[in-house]
XYZ file of C-alpha atoms in Angstrom:
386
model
C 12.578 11.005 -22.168
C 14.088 13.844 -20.222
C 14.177 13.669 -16.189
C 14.859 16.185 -14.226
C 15.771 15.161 -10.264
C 14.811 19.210 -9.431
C 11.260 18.060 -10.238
C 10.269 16.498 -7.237
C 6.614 14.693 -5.941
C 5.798 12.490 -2.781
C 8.296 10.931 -0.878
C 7.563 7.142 -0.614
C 7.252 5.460 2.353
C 7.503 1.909 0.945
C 5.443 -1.543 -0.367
C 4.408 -4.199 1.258
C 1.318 -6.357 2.423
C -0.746 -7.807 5.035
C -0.579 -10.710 7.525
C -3.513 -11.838 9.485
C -3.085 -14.657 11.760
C -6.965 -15.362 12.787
C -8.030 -15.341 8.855
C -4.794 -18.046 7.678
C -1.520 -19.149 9.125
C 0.822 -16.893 10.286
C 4.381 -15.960 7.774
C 6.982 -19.064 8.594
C 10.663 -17.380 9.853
C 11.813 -17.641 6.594
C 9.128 -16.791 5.263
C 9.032 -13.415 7.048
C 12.571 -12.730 5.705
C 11.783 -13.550 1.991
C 8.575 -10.806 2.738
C 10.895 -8.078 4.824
C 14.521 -8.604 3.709
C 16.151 -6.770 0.576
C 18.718 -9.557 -0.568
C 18.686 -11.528 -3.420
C 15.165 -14.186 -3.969
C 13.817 -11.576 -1.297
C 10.991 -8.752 -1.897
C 12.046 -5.911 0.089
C 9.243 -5.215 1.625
C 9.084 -2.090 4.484
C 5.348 -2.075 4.992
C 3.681 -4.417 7.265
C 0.336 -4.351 7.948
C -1.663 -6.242 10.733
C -5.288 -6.227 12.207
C -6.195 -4.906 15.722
C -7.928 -7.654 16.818
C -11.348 -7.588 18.577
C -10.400 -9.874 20.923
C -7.344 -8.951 23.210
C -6.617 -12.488 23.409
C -5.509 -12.869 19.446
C -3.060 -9.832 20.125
C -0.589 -11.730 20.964
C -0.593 -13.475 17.590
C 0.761 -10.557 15.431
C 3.479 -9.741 17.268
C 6.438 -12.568 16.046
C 5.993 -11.223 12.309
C 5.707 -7.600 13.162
C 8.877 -7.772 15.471
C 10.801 -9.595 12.503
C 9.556 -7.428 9.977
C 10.237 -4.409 12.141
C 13.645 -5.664 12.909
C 14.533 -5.649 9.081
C 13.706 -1.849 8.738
C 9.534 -2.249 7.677
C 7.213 0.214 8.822
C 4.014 -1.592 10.712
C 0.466 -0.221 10.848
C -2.793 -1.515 12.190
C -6.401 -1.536 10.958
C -9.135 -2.672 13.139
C -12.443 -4.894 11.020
C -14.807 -4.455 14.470
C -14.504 -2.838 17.863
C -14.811 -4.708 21.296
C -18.424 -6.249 21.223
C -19.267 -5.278 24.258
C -18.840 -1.555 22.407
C -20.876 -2.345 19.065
C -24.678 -1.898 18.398
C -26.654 -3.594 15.901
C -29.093 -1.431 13.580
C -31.038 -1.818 10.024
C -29.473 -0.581 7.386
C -31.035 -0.458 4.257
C -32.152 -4.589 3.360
C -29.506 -5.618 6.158
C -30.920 -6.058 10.140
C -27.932 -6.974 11.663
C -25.421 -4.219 10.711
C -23.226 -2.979 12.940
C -21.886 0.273 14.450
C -19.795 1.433 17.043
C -22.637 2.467 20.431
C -21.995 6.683 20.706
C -21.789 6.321 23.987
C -18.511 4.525 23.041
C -16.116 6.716 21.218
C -13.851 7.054 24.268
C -13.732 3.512 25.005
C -13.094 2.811 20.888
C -10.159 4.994 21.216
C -8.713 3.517 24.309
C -8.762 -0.041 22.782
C -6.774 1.504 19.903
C -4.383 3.155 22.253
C -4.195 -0.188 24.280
C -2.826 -2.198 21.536
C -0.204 0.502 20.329
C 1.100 0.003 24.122
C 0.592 -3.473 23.491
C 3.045 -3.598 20.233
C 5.371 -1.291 21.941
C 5.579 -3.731 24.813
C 6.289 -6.460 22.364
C 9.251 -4.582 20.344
C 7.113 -3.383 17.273
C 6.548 0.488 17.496
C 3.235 1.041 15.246
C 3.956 3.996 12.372
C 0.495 4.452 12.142
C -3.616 3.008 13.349
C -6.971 3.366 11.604
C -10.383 3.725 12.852
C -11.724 1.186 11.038
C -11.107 -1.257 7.576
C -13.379 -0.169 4.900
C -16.467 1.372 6.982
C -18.100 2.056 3.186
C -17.797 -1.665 2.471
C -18.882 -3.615 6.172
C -21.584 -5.830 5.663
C -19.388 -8.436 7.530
C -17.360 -5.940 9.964
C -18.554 -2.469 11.763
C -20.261 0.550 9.311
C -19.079 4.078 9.801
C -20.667 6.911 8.185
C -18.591 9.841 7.411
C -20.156 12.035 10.038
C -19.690 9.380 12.761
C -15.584 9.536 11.188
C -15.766 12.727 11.491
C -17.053 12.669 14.907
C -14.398 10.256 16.264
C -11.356 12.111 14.541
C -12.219 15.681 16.555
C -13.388 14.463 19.895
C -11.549 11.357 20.363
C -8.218 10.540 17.685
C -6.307 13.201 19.256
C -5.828 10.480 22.576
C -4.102 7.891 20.316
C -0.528 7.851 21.081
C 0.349 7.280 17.520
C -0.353 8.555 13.795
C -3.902 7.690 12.879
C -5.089 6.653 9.387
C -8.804 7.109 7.996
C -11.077 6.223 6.535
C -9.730 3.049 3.943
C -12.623 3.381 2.019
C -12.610 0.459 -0.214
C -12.660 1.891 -3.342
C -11.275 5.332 -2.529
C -14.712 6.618 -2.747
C -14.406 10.386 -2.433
C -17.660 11.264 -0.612
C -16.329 9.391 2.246
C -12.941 11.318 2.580
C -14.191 14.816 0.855
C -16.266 15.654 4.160
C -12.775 14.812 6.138
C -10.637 17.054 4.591
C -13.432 19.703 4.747
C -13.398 19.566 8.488
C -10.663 21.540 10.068
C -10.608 19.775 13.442
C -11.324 16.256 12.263
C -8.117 17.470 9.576
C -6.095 18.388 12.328
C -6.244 14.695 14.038
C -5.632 13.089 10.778
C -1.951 12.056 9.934
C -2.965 9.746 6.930
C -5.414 9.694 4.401
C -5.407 5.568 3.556
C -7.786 4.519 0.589
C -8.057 0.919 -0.882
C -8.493 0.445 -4.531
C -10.329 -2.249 -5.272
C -12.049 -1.917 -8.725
C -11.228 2.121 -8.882
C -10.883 3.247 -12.167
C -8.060 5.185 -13.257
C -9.377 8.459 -14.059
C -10.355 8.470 -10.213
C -6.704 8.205 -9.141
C -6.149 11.408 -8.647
C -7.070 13.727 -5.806
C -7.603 17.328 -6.368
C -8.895 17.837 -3.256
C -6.371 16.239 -1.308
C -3.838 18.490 -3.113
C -5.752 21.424 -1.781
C -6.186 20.525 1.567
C -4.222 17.696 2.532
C -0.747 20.081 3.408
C 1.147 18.041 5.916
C -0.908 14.838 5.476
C 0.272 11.646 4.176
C -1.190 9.832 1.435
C -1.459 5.591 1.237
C -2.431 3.266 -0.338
C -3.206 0.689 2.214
C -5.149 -2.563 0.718
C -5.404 -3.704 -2.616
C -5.258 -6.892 -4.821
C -5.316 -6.167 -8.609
C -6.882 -7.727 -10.840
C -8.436 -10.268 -9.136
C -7.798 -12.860 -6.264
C -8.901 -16.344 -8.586
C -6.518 -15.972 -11.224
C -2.844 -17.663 -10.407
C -0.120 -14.969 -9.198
C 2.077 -16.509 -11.979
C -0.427 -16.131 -14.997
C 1.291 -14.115 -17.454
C 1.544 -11.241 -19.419
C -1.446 -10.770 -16.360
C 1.105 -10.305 -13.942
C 2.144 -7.161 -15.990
C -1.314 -5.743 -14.612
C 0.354 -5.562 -11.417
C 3.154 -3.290 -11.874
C 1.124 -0.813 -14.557
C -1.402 -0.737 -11.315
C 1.515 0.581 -8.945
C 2.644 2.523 -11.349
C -0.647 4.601 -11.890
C -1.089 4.543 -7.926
C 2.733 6.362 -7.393
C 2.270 8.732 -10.784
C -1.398 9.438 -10.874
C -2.676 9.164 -8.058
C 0.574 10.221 -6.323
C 0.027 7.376 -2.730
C 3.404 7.169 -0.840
C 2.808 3.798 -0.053
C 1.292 0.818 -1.598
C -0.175 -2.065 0.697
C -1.096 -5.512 -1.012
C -3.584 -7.753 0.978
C -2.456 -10.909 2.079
C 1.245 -11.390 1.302
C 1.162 -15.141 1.168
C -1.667 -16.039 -1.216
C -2.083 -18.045 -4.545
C -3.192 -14.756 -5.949
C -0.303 -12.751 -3.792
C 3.106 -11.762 -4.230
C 4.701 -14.872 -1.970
C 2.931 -18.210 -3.230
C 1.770 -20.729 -0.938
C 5.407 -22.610 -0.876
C 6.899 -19.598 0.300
C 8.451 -18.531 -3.111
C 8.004 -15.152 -4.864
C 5.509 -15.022 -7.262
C 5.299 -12.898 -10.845
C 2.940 -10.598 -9.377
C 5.156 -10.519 -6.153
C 8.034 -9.688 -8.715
C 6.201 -7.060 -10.179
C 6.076 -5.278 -6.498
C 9.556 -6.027 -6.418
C 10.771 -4.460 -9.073
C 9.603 -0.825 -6.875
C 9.738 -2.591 -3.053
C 13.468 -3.633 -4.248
C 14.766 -0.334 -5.468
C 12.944 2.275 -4.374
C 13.578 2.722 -0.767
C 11.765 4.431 2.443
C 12.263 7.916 1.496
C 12.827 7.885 -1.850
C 11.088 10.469 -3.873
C 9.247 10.529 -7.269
C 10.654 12.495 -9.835
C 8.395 14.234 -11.979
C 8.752 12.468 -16.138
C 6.773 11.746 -18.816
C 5.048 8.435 -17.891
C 3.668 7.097 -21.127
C 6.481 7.994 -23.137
C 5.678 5.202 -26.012
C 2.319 3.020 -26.833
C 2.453 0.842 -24.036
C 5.195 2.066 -22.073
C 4.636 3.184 -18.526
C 7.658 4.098 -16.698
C 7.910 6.252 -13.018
C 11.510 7.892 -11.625
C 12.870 7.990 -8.139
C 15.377 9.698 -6.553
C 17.985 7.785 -3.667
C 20.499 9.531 -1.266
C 22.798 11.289 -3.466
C 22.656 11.345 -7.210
C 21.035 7.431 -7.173
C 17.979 7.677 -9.971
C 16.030 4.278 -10.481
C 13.616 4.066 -13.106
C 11.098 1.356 -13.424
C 9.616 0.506 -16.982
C 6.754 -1.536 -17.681
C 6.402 -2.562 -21.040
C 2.771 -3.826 -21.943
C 3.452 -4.268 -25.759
C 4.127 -7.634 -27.893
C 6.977 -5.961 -29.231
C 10.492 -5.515 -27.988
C 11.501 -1.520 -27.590
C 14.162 1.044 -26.829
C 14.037 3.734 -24.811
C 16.282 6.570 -24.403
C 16.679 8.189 -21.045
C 18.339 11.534 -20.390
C 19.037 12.671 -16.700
C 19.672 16.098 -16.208
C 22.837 16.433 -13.959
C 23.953 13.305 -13.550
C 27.381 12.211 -13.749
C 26.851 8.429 -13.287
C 28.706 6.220 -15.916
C 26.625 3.926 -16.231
C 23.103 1.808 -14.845
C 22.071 -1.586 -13.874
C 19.132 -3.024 -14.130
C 16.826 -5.910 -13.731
C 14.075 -7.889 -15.785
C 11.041 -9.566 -14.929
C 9.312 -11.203 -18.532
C 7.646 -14.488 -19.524
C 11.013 -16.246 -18.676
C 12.331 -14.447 -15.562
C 12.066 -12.876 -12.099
C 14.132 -9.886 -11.246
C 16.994 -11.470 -12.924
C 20.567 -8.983 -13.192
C 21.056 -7.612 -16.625
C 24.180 -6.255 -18.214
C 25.396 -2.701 -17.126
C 24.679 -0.072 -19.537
C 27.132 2.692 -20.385
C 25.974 6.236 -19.616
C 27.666 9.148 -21.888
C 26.510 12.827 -20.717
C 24.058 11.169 -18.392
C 21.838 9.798 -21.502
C 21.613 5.903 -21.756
C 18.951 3.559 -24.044
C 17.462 1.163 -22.205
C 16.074 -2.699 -23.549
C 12.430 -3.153 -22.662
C 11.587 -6.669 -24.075
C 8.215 -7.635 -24.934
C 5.790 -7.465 -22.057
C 8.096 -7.093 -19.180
C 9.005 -4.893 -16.406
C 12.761 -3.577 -16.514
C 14.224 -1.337 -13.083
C 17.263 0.586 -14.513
C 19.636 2.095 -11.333
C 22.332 4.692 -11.723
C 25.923 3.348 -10.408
């Protein structure tokens, strides 16, 4: 496996997950640290996502975890479930009576709630990266419904107001219909900063995004809600744990997101368990969140390069290359590695398997920048250059 660092993709913007404070109890202080800082026993998260509560009154509830997590370096961006009520309109749609959508007469108002709680978290220490219109407006039978003429609507008469990047549409299964009419529109495009999707039950083969690539110059890609493969399974059942990091790695290599957003970051089925600890899932995510930095980029190499072998490349400041391995196989392997123009003399790396988390392996020599590299049976391996 040959990688060249002059073959560069996306830039990465980091991993991370989502706190809610109305749905379950907020992140503990220490807990907030094991989510947000990079030492050892701690994720490295740099993505924090919160809800823009329909009440004003719950604001106030987000802002302890986002001011942490924003101290330690994360990024922090908003999605909204429902506007005001005093701004929403019921209607039928289809079998359901009650559905909701946001009044037309309304758009204005919409956007100055947004607006009003970026102020809000910029008051409060915690300058928002990024806002959406709305959480999953294909998937709302319990929150507000957005077709993708009313998103279109909203992006070129009233996004432009927001004082802040704005994110749309988080379909919730990256459903293409939804976005396609988007990136068709030149002046909805032009009020767009990031295309989010989620990817709950999306197939590989629909990773990728032609027509993103085409018309998506300038735009940001994430990935910004997803748990994978399920949420009633244990975080800790293994080799299913392994599910996690080939599902990151197809999100970074094929479909190419700069970012990759868990839901809930404290959750049985999460990467931080209930008691605070990191889970095998959560070491999964750690194994990129860790290593592979804000700003960061992928490096173009072969992905699959043995049965059951998925591995992705970054590139650091300077010459720094970290590759992450995921080996899905019952069998133990080697793996050679050649980096083109790279004087490094060696790597170190880390191991996630049946019988450990993230735990330091020996340093490997590097001769001519080519090194082979241990992937044990059904584990995850990051190798870094030193």
């Amino acid at each position: 496996m040959v990688v060249d660092p002059a073959a560069v993709r996306q830039t990465i913007r980091g991993f991370g997950g989502m706190n809610h404070t109305v749905w379950i109890s907020d992140l503990t202080p220490a807990q907030r640290d094991t989510a947000f800082g990079n030492g050892e026993g701690q994720l490295g998260f740099s993505v924090l996502r919160i809800p823009v509560h329909e009440d004003r009154a719950n604001w106030s509830r987000e802002v302890a975890t986002a001011r942490r997590a924003a101290e330690l370096g994360a990024t922090v961006i908003a999605s909204p479930w429902n506007p005001p009520a005093q701004l929403v309109e019921t209607f039928v749609r289809g079998s359901q009576t009650d559905a909701r959508r946001l009044r037309y007469d309304m758009y204005g108002a919409y956007a100055q709630h947004l607006n009003d709680f970026v102020g809000f978290m910029r008051n409060n220490g915690v300058n928002l990266y990024a806002i959406s219109v709305q959480n999953e407006p294909d998937y709302a039978h319990d929150w507000t419904w957005w077709t993708p003429a009313e998103m279109i609507r909203f992006l070129r008469e009233n996004a432009g107001s927001i004082s802040t990047r704005v994110i749309a549409p988080e379909s919730f299964q990256y459903v293409k219909s939804f976005s396609d009419p988007i990136l068709n529109n030149p002046q909805a495009l032009a009020n767009l900063d990031i295309l989010g999707a989620h990817l709950y039950g999306t197939q590989y083969q629909n990773f990728p995004y032609p027509l993103f690539k085409q018309q998506g110059g300038g735009k940001e890609l994430w990935m910004t809600e997803v748990y994978h493969p399920n949420s009633s399974d244990s975080a800790d059942l293994w080799p299913q744990a392994l599910d996690v990091g080939e599902h990151i790695h197809r999100a970074l290599v094929d479909a190419e997101f700069q970012a990759y957003v868990w839901w809930y970051i404290r959750r049985g089925y999460g990467p931080m368990r209930e008691d605070g600890r990191i889970s095998k899932r959560g070491a999964n995510m750690a194994h990129f969140s860790k290593f592979v930095r804000p700003g960061h980029v992928r490096i173009e190499a072969t992905s699959n390069p043995q049965s059951n072998v998925y591995t992705s490349v970054f590139k650091g400041g300077g010459s720094q290359i970290v590759i992450v391995a995921i080996n899905k196989g019952t069998s133990p392997l080697s793996q050679p590695f050649t980096l083109r123009n790279n004087s490094s003399s060696g790597v170190s790396s880390w191991l996630t398997d049946a019988t450990s988390n993230l735990a330091p392996q020996g340093r490997i020599s590097m001769s001519n920048g080519s090194f082979t590299g241990r992937l044990p049976a059904r584990s995850v391996t990051t190798f870094v250059t030193a």
